[in-house]
């Protein structure tokens, strides 16, 4: 630290603009901050009933939603072990770091993963899904597993189009979808899009701390668990669904996070999901306007696939995103998302999801614009102005 920096002090809230965990609203924090109650008592049973109904509305499903006291990775594993058997073939797509990590989970569980390579800058190609499934005449592929919003790249895959591709191929594979960074941020319809298992987590669009994750099921997924023989115990839907019918859990739930979940669901419902999605779209468009005005590139190469939750920005060759983010954290108390996996030290990510508003976005962009100058990254000024103009324009 230089002597001029060491005399500079910071007050006010930290800016947590990584693409999740997202900022936890005070209302949710206050809901969590209560004495823990008996998870086998009547008050908790009533809460369980309200939560399961509220979650179904957010996933847009009439089928059950399972809640785990776990991070998103647990819900990835749950989706696989409840529906598949050792050696089963799964079709996955290399859209980024999280698709790659989910592939690793599937491999570790003894599944035979067909991993379609990708350059991380585009979403899943539905035509590729259709072609691969048509080639699979014996229907050996049991599931297609995709990430809706790639948090490492800010690239979205079209879930409805992938379902249509599976149907066009006349293939019975289950469709498993990761919505860890899209649920509560972007339009998502579990039933209408014919998804069999939706995987989600608490710490992004649901505005909670990390620690809860979810599987939304379909009737076909529930039937698949009868045949699936991968070993499972903690993740088993059977025990969970049977306990949930009695408004209980098979083991101790994360009681206080569930208090927070109720507050978060109420906030989403009061705002209205469509307005929540429109808010995210608007902030994402303004963030992209800033990036373009800086003369920097957008990592996502498909204009139809830009994420509403985050924007990923590659730096010009020879410039380190790690150093940029370190400078911005030190000087402005603003945390941005790092480059993950293959794009480590190349791409930084701006999270604009969850409990977020116009001035938080402008503050974030101002921090980045000043950071670009401090880090000596070639750019033009005016990103914040461009974002303001975008925010003032009718959608
Ligand atoms: C799209 C996506 N899937 C899965 C995960 C893994 O979730 P967790 O880190 O909560 O285990 C993440 C985490 O950021 C993610 O963004």
Coordinates of C-alpha atoms and ligand atoms in Angstrom, one line a residue:
X1 CA 0.0 0.0 0.0
X2 CA 1.4 3.5 -0.8
X3 CA 1.5 6.2 1.9
X4 CA -1.3 8.1 0.3
X5 CA -3.6 5.0 0.3
X6 CA -2.8 4.2 3.9
X7 CA -4.2 7.5 5.1
X8 CA -7.4 7.1 3.1
X9 CA -10.2 5.4 5.2
X10 CA -13.5 3.9 4.1
X11 CA -17.0 4.0 5.7
X12 CA -20.4 3.0 4.4
X13 CA -21.4 -0.4 3.0
X14 CA -19.1 -2.7 1.1
X15 CA -20.1 -3.1 -2.5
X16 CA -20.5 -6.8 -3.1
X17 CA -20.8 -7.0 -6.8
X18 CA -19.7 -10.5 -7.5
X19 CA -22.2 -12.6 -9.4
X20 CA -23.3 -14.2 -6.1
X21 CA -23.4 -14.5 -3.2
X22 CA -25.4 -11.3 -3.8
X23 CA -26.3 -8.6 -1.3
X24 CA -28.7 -9.8 1.4
X25 CA -31.5 -7.3 2.0
X26 CA -32.0 -6.0 5.5
X27 CA -35.5 -7.5 5.6
X28 CA -34.0 -11.0 5.0
X29 CA -31.2 -10.4 7.5
X30 CA -33.8 -9.4 10.1
X31 CA -36.0 -12.4 9.3
X32 CA -32.9 -14.7 9.9
X33 CA -32.0 -12.9 13.2
X34 CA -34.6 -14.7 15.4
X35 CA -34.4 -17.5 17.9
X36 CA -34.3 -20.9 16.2
X37 CA -37.6 -22.8 16.7
X38 CA -38.4 -26.5 17.0
X39 CA -38.3 -27.9 13.5
X40 CA -40.8 -30.6 14.5
X41 CA -43.3 -28.2 16.1
X42 CA -46.5 -26.6 14.6
X43 CA -45.0 -23.2 13.9
X44 CA -42.3 -24.8 11.7
X45 CA -44.9 -27.1 9.9
X46 CA -46.9 -24.0 8.9
X47 CA -43.7 -22.3 7.7
X48 CA -42.8 -25.4 5.6
X49 CA -46.1 -25.4 3.9
X50 CA -45.8 -21.7 3.0
X51 CA -42.3 -22.1 1.8
X52 CA -42.9 -25.1 -0.5
X53 CA -45.9 -23.4 -2.1
X54 CA -43.9 -20.1 -2.5
X55 CA -40.9 -21.9 -4.0
X56 CA -43.2 -23.7 -6.5
X57 CA -44.4 -20.3 -7.7
X58 CA -40.8 -19.0 -8.3
X59 CA -39.8 -22.2 -10.2
X60 CA -43.2 -22.0 -12.0
X61 CA -44.0 -25.6 -11.2
X62 CA -46.9 -27.7 -9.9
X63 CA -44.5 -30.4 -8.9
X64 CA -42.5 -30.7 -5.7
X65 CA -39.5 -28.6 -4.9
X66 CA -36.9 -30.2 -2.6
X67 CA -34.9 -28.0 -0.2
X68 CA -31.4 -29.0 1.0
X69 CA -29.2 -27.4 3.7
X70 CA -26.4 -27.4 1.2
X71 CA -24.7 -25.2 -1.4
X72 CA -25.5 -25.5 -5.2
X73 CA -23.0 -28.3 -5.7
X74 CA -25.0 -30.5 -3.4
X75 CA -28.1 -29.9 -5.5
X76 CA -26.1 -30.8 -8.7
X77 CA -25.2 -34.1 -7.1
X78 CA -28.8 -34.6 -5.9
X79 CA -30.2 -34.1 -9.4
X80 CA -27.8 -36.8 -10.8
X81 CA -28.0 -39.5 -8.0
X82 CA -31.8 -39.5 -7.9
X83 CA -32.3 -40.0 -11.6
X84 CA -29.4 -42.0 -12.9
X85 CA -27.5 -45.3 -12.5
X86 CA -23.8 -46.1 -12.6
X87 CA -22.5 -46.0 -16.2
X88 CA -25.5 -44.1 -17.5
X89 CA -24.7 -41.7 -20.4
X90 CA -25.2 -38.0 -19.8
X91 CA -24.9 -35.3 -22.4
X92 CA -23.3 -32.1 -21.2
X93 CA -22.0 -28.9 -22.9
X94 CA -18.9 -27.0 -22.1
X95 CA -20.4 -23.5 -21.8
X96 CA -18.1 -22.4 -19.0
X97 CA -16.6 -23.2 -15.6
X98 CA -19.8 -24.3 -13.9
X99 CA -20.8 -26.6 -16.7
X100 CA -17.3 -28.1 -16.4
X101 CA -17.6 -28.5 -12.6
X102 CA -21.0 -30.2 -13.0
X103 CA -19.4 -32.5 -15.6
X104 CA -16.7 -33.4 -12.9
X105 CA -19.4 -34.2 -10.4
X106 CA -21.1 -36.5 -12.9
X107 CA -17.8 -38.2 -13.7
X108 CA -16.9 -38.7 -10.1
X109 CA -20.3 -40.4 -9.6
X110 CA -19.4 -43.0 -12.3
X111 CA -21.6 -41.6 -15.0
X112 CA -20.4 -41.7 -18.7
X113 CA -20.4 -38.0 -19.7
X114 CA -20.4 -36.9 -23.3
X115 CA -19.0 -33.4 -22.9
X116 CA -19.5 -31.3 -26.0
X117 CA -16.6 -28.8 -26.2
X118 CA -17.2 -25.1 -26.5
X119 CA -15.4 -21.8 -26.4
X120 CA -17.3 -20.4 -23.4
X121 CA -18.6 -17.5 -25.4
X122 CA -21.8 -19.0 -26.6
X123 CA -24.6 -21.0 -25.0
X124 CA -25.7 -24.6 -25.8
X125 CA -26.6 -25.0 -29.5
X126 CA -30.0 -26.7 -29.7
X127 CA -29.2 -28.1 -33.2
X128 CA -26.2 -29.9 -31.6
X129 CA -28.5 -31.3 -28.9
X130 CA -30.9 -32.6 -31.6
X131 CA -28.1 -34.0 -33.8
X132 CA -26.4 -35.9 -30.8
X133 CA -29.7 -37.3 -29.7
X134 CA -30.7 -38.4 -33.2
X135 CA -27.4 -40.3 -33.5
X136 CA -28.2 -42.1 -30.2
X137 CA -30.7 -44.6 -31.8
X138 CA -30.6 -47.1 -28.8
X139 CA -31.5 -44.2 -26.4
X140 CA -28.5 -44.8 -24.3
X141 CA -28.3 -41.2 -23.2
X142 CA -30.3 -40.9 -20.1
X143 CA -30.1 -37.2 -19.4
X144 CA -29.1 -33.9 -21.0
X145 CA -27.7 -31.5 -18.3
X146 CA -27.2 -27.8 -19.1
X147 CA -26.5 -24.6 -17.2
X148 CA -29.1 -21.9 -17.9
X149 CA -26.9 -18.9 -16.9
X150 CA -23.2 -19.6 -17.0
X151 CA -22.0 -17.5 -14.0
X152 CA -18.4 -17.7 -15.2
X153 CA -19.1 -16.1 -18.6
X154 CA -22.5 -14.3 -18.5
X155 CA -23.8 -16.4 -21.3
X156 CA -27.3 -17.8 -21.3
X157 CA -28.6 -21.0 -22.9
X158 CA -32.1 -21.2 -24.3
X159 CA -33.7 -23.9 -22.1
X160 CA -37.0 -24.0 -24.0
X161 CA -35.2 -24.5 -27.3
X162 CA -33.1 -27.3 -25.8
X163 CA -36.3 -29.1 -24.7
X164 CA -37.8 -28.6 -28.2
X165 CA -34.6 -30.1 -29.7
X166 CA -34.9 -33.2 -27.4
X167 CA -38.5 -33.5 -28.5
X168 CA -37.8 -33.1 -32.2
X169 CA -35.3 -35.9 -31.9
X170 CA -38.0 -38.0 -30.3
X171 CA -35.6 -38.9 -27.5
X172 CA -36.6 -39.8 -23.9
X173 CA -33.6 -38.2 -22.1
X174 CA -34.4 -36.3 -19.0
X175 CA -33.6 -32.6 -19.1
X176 CA -31.6 -31.3 -16.0
X177 CA -31.0 -27.6 -15.8
X178 CA -28.8 -25.5 -13.4
X179 CA -30.4 -22.2 -12.6
X180 CA -28.1 -21.3 -9.7
X181 CA -27.5 -17.8 -11.0
X182 CA -30.7 -17.3 -13.0
X183 CA -33.6 -18.2 -10.7
X184 CA -35.2 -15.0 -9.4
X185 CA -33.2 -12.9 -12.0
X186 CA -34.3 -14.2 -15.4
X187 CA -37.5 -15.7 -16.8
X188 CA -37.6 -19.4 -15.9
X189 CA -40.5 -21.8 -16.3
X190 CA -39.8 -25.3 -15.0
X191 CA -43.1 -26.9 -16.1
X192 CA -43.8 -25.0 -19.3
X193 CA -40.2 -25.6 -20.6
X194 CA -40.5 -29.3 -19.8
X195 CA -37.6 -29.4 -17.4
X196 CA -37.2 -32.6 -15.3
X197 CA -34.9 -31.4 -12.6
X198 CA -34.1 -27.7 -11.9
X199 CA -31.1 -27.1 -9.7
X200 CA -30.9 -23.8 -7.8
X201 CA -29.2 -22.1 -4.8
X202 CA -30.1 -19.5 -2.2
X203 CA -27.3 -17.0 -2.6
X204 CA -28.0 -15.2 -5.9
X205 CA -31.5 -14.2 -7.2
X206 CA -33.1 -15.5 -4.0
X207 CA -31.1 -12.9 -2.1
X208 CA -30.2 -15.2 0.8
X209 CA -26.8 -16.1 2.3
X210 CA -25.3 -19.3 0.9
X211 CA -26.5 -22.5 2.5
X212 CA -29.7 -23.6 0.8
X213 CA -30.1 -25.4 -2.5
X214 CA -33.0 -26.8 -4.4
X215 CA -34.2 -29.4 -6.8
X216 CA -37.5 -28.8 -8.6
X217 CA -38.8 -32.1 -9.9
X218 CA -41.1 -33.3 -12.7
X219 CA -43.3 -36.4 -12.7
X220 CA -40.8 -38.1 -15.0
X221 CA -38.0 -37.3 -12.6
X222 CA -40.0 -38.7 -9.7
X223 CA -40.5 -41.9 -11.7
X224 CA -36.9 -42.1 -12.7
X225 CA -35.8 -42.2 -9.1
X226 CA -37.6 -45.6 -8.8
X227 CA -35.2 -47.1 -11.4
X228 CA -32.1 -45.1 -10.6
X229 CA -29.5 -47.1 -8.6
X230 CA -26.7 -44.6 -7.9
X231 CA -26.1 -44.7 -4.2
X232 CA -27.8 -41.9 -2.2
X233 CA -28.9 -41.2 1.3
X234 CA -28.6 -37.6 2.3
X235 CA -29.7 -36.5 -1.2
X236 CA -32.5 -39.0 -1.5
X237 CA -35.8 -37.4 -2.8
X238 CA -37.8 -40.3 -1.5
X239 CA -37.3 -39.5 2.2
X240 CA -37.5 -35.8 1.5
X241 CA -40.8 -36.0 -0.4
X242 CA -42.3 -38.3 2.2
X243 CA -41.3 -36.0 5.1
X244 CA -42.4 -32.9 3.2
X245 CA -45.9 -34.4 2.8
X246 CA -46.1 -34.1 6.6
X247 CA -44.6 -30.6 6.4
X248 CA -41.3 -31.9 7.9
X249 CA -37.8 -32.7 6.8
X250 CA -36.0 -36.0 7.1
X251 CA -33.1 -34.3 9.0
X252 CA -32.5 -31.0 10.7
X253 CA -33.3 -28.2 8.2
X254 CA -31.4 -24.9 8.1
X255 CA -34.2 -23.3 10.2
X256 CA -33.0 -19.7 10.2
X257 CA -32.1 -19.6 6.5
X258 CA -35.7 -20.8 6.0
X259 CA -37.0 -17.8 7.9
X260 CA -34.9 -15.7 5.5
X261 CA -36.3 -17.6 2.5
X262 CA -39.8 -16.7 3.5
X263 CA -38.9 -13.0 3.6
X264 CA -37.1 -13.3 0.3
X265 CA -40.1 -15.1 -1.4
X266 CA -42.4 -12.4 -0.1
X267 CA -40.1 -9.7 -1.5
X268 CA -40.1 -11.3 -4.9
X269 CA -43.8 -11.8 -4.9
X270 CA -44.5 -8.2 -3.8
X271 CA -42.3 -6.8 -6.6
X272 CA -43.7 -9.3 -9.1
X273 CA -41.5 -11.8 -10.9
X274 CA -42.0 -10.0 -14.3
X275 CA -40.8 -6.8 -12.8
X276 CA -37.9 -8.5 -11.1
X277 CA -36.8 -9.9 -14.5
X278 CA -37.3 -6.5 -16.2
X279 CA -35.2 -4.8 -13.5
X280 CA -32.4 -7.3 -14.1
X281 CA -32.6 -6.9 -17.8
X282 CA -32.4 -3.1 -17.5
X283 CA -29.4 -3.2 -15.3
X284 CA -27.6 -5.6 -17.5
X285 CA -28.3 -3.4 -20.6
X286 CA -26.9 -0.4 -18.7
X287 CA -23.8 -2.4 -17.7
X288 CA -23.2 -3.4 -21.3
X289 CA -23.6 0.2 -22.4
X290 CA -20.8 1.1 -20.0
X291 CA -18.5 -1.6 -21.2
X292 CA -19.0 -0.6 -24.9
X293 CA -18.4 3.1 -24.0
X294 CA -15.1 2.1 -22.3
X295 CA -14.2 0.5 -25.6
X296 CA -13.8 -2.9 -24.0
X297 CA -15.3 -6.1 -25.3
X298 CA -18.2 -8.1 -24.0
X299 CA -17.2 -11.7 -23.3
X300 CA -20.6 -13.1 -24.5
X301 CA -20.5 -13.3 -28.3
X302 CA -24.2 -13.9 -28.9
X303 CA -26.4 -10.8 -28.6
X304 CA -29.4 -13.1 -27.8
X305 CA -27.5 -14.8 -25.0
X306 CA -26.5 -11.9 -22.7
X307 CA -27.0 -12.6 -19.0
X308 CA -29.2 -10.4 -16.9
X309 CA -27.4 -11.4 -13.7
X310 CA -23.8 -10.5 -14.6
X311 CA -21.6 -9.1 -17.4
X312 CA -18.2 -10.6 -18.1
X313 CA -15.5 -8.4 -19.6
X314 CA -12.2 -9.6 -21.0
X315 CA -9.3 -7.2 -20.6
X316 CA -6.9 -6.4 -23.4
X317 CA -3.9 -8.7 -23.7
X318 CA -1.2 -8.0 -21.2
X319 CA -3.6 -6.6 -18.6
X320 CA -4.4 -8.6 -15.4
X321 CA -8.0 -8.7 -14.1
X322 CA -6.6 -9.9 -10.8
X323 CA -4.7 -6.7 -10.4
X324 CA -7.6 -4.5 -11.6
X325 CA -9.9 -6.1 -9.0
X326 CA -7.3 -5.8 -6.2
X327 CA -6.9 -2.1 -6.9
X328 CA -10.7 -1.6 -7.0
X329 CA -11.2 -3.5 -3.7
X330 CA -8.4 -1.6 -2.0
X331 CA -9.4 1.9 -3.2
X332 CA -13.2 1.7 -3.4
X333 CA -14.2 -1.3 -1.2
X334 CA -15.9 -2.9 -4.2
X335 CA -15.7 -6.7 -4.9
X336 CA -16.0 -7.8 -8.5
X337 CA -16.1 -11.4 -9.8
X338 CA -12.8 -13.0 -10.8
X339 CA -11.9 -14.9 -13.9
X340 CA -12.6 -18.6 -13.4
X341 CA -10.9 -21.6 -14.8
X342 CA -9.8 -21.1 -18.4
X343 CA -10.4 -17.3 -18.2
X344 CA -8.5 -16.8 -14.9
X345 CA -6.8 -13.4 -14.9
X346 CA -8.3 -12.6 -18.3
X347 CA -12.0 -11.8 -17.6
X348 CA -13.6 -9.9 -14.7
X349 CA -17.3 -10.1 -13.9
X350 CA -19.8 -7.5 -12.8
X351 CA -22.6 -8.9 -10.7
X352 CA -25.9 -7.0 -11.1
X353 CA -28.3 -9.4 -9.5
X354 CA -30.5 -9.8 -6.5
X355 CA -31.2 -6.8 -4.2
X356 CA -29.9 -4.1 -6.5
X357 CA -30.9 -0.7 -7.8
X358 CA -29.8 2.0 -10.3
X359 CA -27.5 3.9 -8.0
X360 CA -25.8 0.7 -6.8
X361 CA -25.1 -0.1 -10.5
X362 CA -23.8 3.4 -11.2
X363 CA -21.6 3.3 -8.1
X364 CA -20.2 -0.1 -9.2
X365 CA -19.5 1.2 -12.7
X366 CA -17.9 4.3 -11.4
X367 CA -15.6 2.1 -9.2
X368 CA -14.7 0.1 -12.3
X369 CA -14.1 3.2 -14.5
X370 CA -11.7 4.7 -11.9
X371 CA -10.1 1.3 -11.4
X372 CA -9.4 1.0 -15.2
X373 CA -7.5 4.3 -15.0
X374 CA -5.6 3.3 -11.9
X375 CA -4.6 0.0 -13.4
X376 CA -3.6 1.6 -16.7
X377 CA -6.0 -0.4 -18.8
X378 CA -6.6 1.4 -22.1
X379 CA -10.1 2.6 -22.2
X380 CA -12.3 5.7 -22.9
X381 CA -14.1 7.6 -20.1
X382 CA -17.8 7.8 -20.3
X383 CA -19.0 4.4 -19.3
X384 CA -21.0 5.7 -16.4
X385 CA -22.6 8.4 -18.6
X386 CA -23.5 5.7 -21.1
X387 CA -25.1 3.6 -18.4
X388 CA -27.0 6.7 -17.1
X389 CA -28.4 7.3 -20.6
X390 CA -29.4 3.7 -20.9
X391 CA -31.2 3.8 -17.5
X392 CA -33.0 6.9 -18.5
X393 CA -34.2 5.5 -21.9
X394 CA -37.5 3.7 -22.0
X395 CA -37.1 -0.1 -22.1
Ligands
LIG1 C1 -24.3 -21.7 -12.3 C2 -23.7 -22.3 -11.0 N1 -23.9 -23.5 -10.8 C3 -23.4 -24.1 -9.7 C4 -22.7 -23.4 -8.7 C5 -22.2 -24.1 -7.5 O1 -22.8 -23.6 -6.4 P1 -22.1 -23.6 -5.0 O2 -20.9 -22.8 -5.1 O3 -23.2 -22.9 -4.1 O4 -21.9 -25.0 -4.6 C6 -22.5 -22.0 -8.9 C7 -21.8 -21.2 -8.0 O5 -21.5 -20.1 -8.1 C8 -23.0 -21.5 -10.1 O6 -22.8 -20.1 -10.4

